[in-house]
Backbone as JSON, one array per atom type, in Angstrom:
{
  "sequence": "XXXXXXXXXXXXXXXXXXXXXXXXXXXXXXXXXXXXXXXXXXXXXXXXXXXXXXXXXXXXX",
  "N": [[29.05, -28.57, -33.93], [27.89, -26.78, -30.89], [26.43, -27.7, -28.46], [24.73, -26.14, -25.92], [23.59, -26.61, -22.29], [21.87, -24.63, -20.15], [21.09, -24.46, -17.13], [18.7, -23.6, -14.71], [19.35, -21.24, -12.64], [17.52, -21.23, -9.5], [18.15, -19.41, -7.24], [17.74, -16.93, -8.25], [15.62, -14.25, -8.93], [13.06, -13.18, -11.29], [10.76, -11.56, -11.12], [8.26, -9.57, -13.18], [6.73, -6.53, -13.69], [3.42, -5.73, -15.12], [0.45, -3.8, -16.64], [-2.74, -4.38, -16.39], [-5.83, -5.52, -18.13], [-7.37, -5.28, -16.74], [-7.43, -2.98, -15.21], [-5.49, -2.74, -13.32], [-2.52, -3.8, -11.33], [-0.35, -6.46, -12.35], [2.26, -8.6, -10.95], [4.9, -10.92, -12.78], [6.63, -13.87, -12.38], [9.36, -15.46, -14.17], [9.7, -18.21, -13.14], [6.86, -18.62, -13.03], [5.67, -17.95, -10.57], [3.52, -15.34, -9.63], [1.42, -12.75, -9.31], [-2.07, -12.66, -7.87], [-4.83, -12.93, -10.08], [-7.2, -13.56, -9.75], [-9.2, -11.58, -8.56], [-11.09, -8.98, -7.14], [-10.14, -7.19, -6.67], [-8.35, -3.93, -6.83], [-5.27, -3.18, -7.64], [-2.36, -1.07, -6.92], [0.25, 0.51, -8.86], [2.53, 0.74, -7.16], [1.91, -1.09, -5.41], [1.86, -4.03, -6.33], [4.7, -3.98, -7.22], [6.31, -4.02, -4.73], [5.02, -6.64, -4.09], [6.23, -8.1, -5.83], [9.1, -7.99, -5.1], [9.14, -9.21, -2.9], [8.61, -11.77, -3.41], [11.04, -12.0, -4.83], [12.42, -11.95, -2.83], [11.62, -13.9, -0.68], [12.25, -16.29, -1.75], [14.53, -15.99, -2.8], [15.92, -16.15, -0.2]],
  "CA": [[28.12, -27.65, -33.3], [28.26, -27.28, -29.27], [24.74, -27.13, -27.33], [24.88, -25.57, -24.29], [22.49, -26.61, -21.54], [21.16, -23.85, -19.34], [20.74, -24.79, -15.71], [18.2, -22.64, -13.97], [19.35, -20.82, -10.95], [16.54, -20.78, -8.57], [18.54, -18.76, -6.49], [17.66, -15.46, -8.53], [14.02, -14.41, -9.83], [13.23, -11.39, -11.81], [9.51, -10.92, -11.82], [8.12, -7.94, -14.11], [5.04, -5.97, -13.55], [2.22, -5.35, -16.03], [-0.55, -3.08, -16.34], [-3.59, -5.58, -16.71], [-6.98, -5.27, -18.74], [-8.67, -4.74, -15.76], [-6.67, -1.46, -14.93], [-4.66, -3.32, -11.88], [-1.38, -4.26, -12.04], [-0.21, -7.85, -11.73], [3.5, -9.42, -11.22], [4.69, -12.31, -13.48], [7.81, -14.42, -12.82], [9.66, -16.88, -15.1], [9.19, -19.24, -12.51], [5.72, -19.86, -12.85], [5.2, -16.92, -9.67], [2.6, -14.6, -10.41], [0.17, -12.16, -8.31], [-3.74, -12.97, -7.63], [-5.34, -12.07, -11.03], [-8.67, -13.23, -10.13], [-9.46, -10.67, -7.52], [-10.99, -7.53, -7.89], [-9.22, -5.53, -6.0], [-7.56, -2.65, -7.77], [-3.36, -3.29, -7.24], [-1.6, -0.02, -7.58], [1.48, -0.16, -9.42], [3.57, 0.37, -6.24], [1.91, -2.63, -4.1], [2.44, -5.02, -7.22], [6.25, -3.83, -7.07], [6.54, -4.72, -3.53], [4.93, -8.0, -4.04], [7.05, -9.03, -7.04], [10.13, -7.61, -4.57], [9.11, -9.84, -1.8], [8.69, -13.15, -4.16], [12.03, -12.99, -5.0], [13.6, -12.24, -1.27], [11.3, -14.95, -0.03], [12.93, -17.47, -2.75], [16.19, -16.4, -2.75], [16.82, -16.91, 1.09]],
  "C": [[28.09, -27.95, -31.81], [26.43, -26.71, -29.09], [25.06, -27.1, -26.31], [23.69, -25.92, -23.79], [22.69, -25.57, -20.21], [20.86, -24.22, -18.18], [19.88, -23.31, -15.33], [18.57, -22.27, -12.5], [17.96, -20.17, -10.22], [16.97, -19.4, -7.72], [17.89, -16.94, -6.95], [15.99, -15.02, -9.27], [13.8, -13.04, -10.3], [11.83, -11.1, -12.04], [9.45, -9.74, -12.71], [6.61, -7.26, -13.43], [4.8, -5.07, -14.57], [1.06, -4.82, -15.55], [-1.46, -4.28, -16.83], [-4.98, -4.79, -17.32], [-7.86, -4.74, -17.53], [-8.46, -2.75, -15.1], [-5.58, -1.66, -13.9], [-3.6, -3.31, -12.27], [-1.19, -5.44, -11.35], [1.4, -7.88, -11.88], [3.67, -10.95, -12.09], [6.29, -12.45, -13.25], [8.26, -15.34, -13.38], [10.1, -18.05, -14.56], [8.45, -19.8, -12.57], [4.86, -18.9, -11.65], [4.37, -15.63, -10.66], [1.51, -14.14, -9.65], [-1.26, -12.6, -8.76], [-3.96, -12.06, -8.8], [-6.9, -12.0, -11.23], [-9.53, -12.52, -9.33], [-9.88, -9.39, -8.25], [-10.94, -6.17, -7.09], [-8.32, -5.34, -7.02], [-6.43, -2.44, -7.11], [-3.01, -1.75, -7.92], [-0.16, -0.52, -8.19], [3.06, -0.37, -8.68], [3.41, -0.85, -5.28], [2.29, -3.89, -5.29], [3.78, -4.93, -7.63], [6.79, -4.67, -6.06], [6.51, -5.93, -3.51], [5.84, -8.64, -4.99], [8.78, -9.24, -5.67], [10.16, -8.97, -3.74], [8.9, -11.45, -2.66], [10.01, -13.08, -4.32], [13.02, -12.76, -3.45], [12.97, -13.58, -0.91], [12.0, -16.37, -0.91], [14.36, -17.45, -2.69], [17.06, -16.9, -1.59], [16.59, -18.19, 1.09]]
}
């Protein structure tokens, strides 16, 4: 049997964005990155795009 180990490339990040209980929308990446959820400002679903966008330019340079 072969096990492969997985190295994480930092280099690449794929947040997602979710609609949230509150009605907002938040980003989540499988980093551990993840927009302000305890705020209550009301995120549209295009500024929680942007922000996911801009987490992974700011990481990948």
């Amino acid at each position: 049997m072969t096990v492969r180990s997985h190295r994480r490339n930092v280099a690449h990040h794929h947040p997602m964005v979710f609609r949230a209980t509150t009605g907002s929308w938040v980003w989540m990446c499988s980093c551990g990155g993840a927009s302000c959820r305890t705020g209550h400002e009301v995120v549209s679903w295009r500024q929680a795009l942007v922000d996911a966008l801009g987490h992974s330019e700011r990481l990948a340079a």
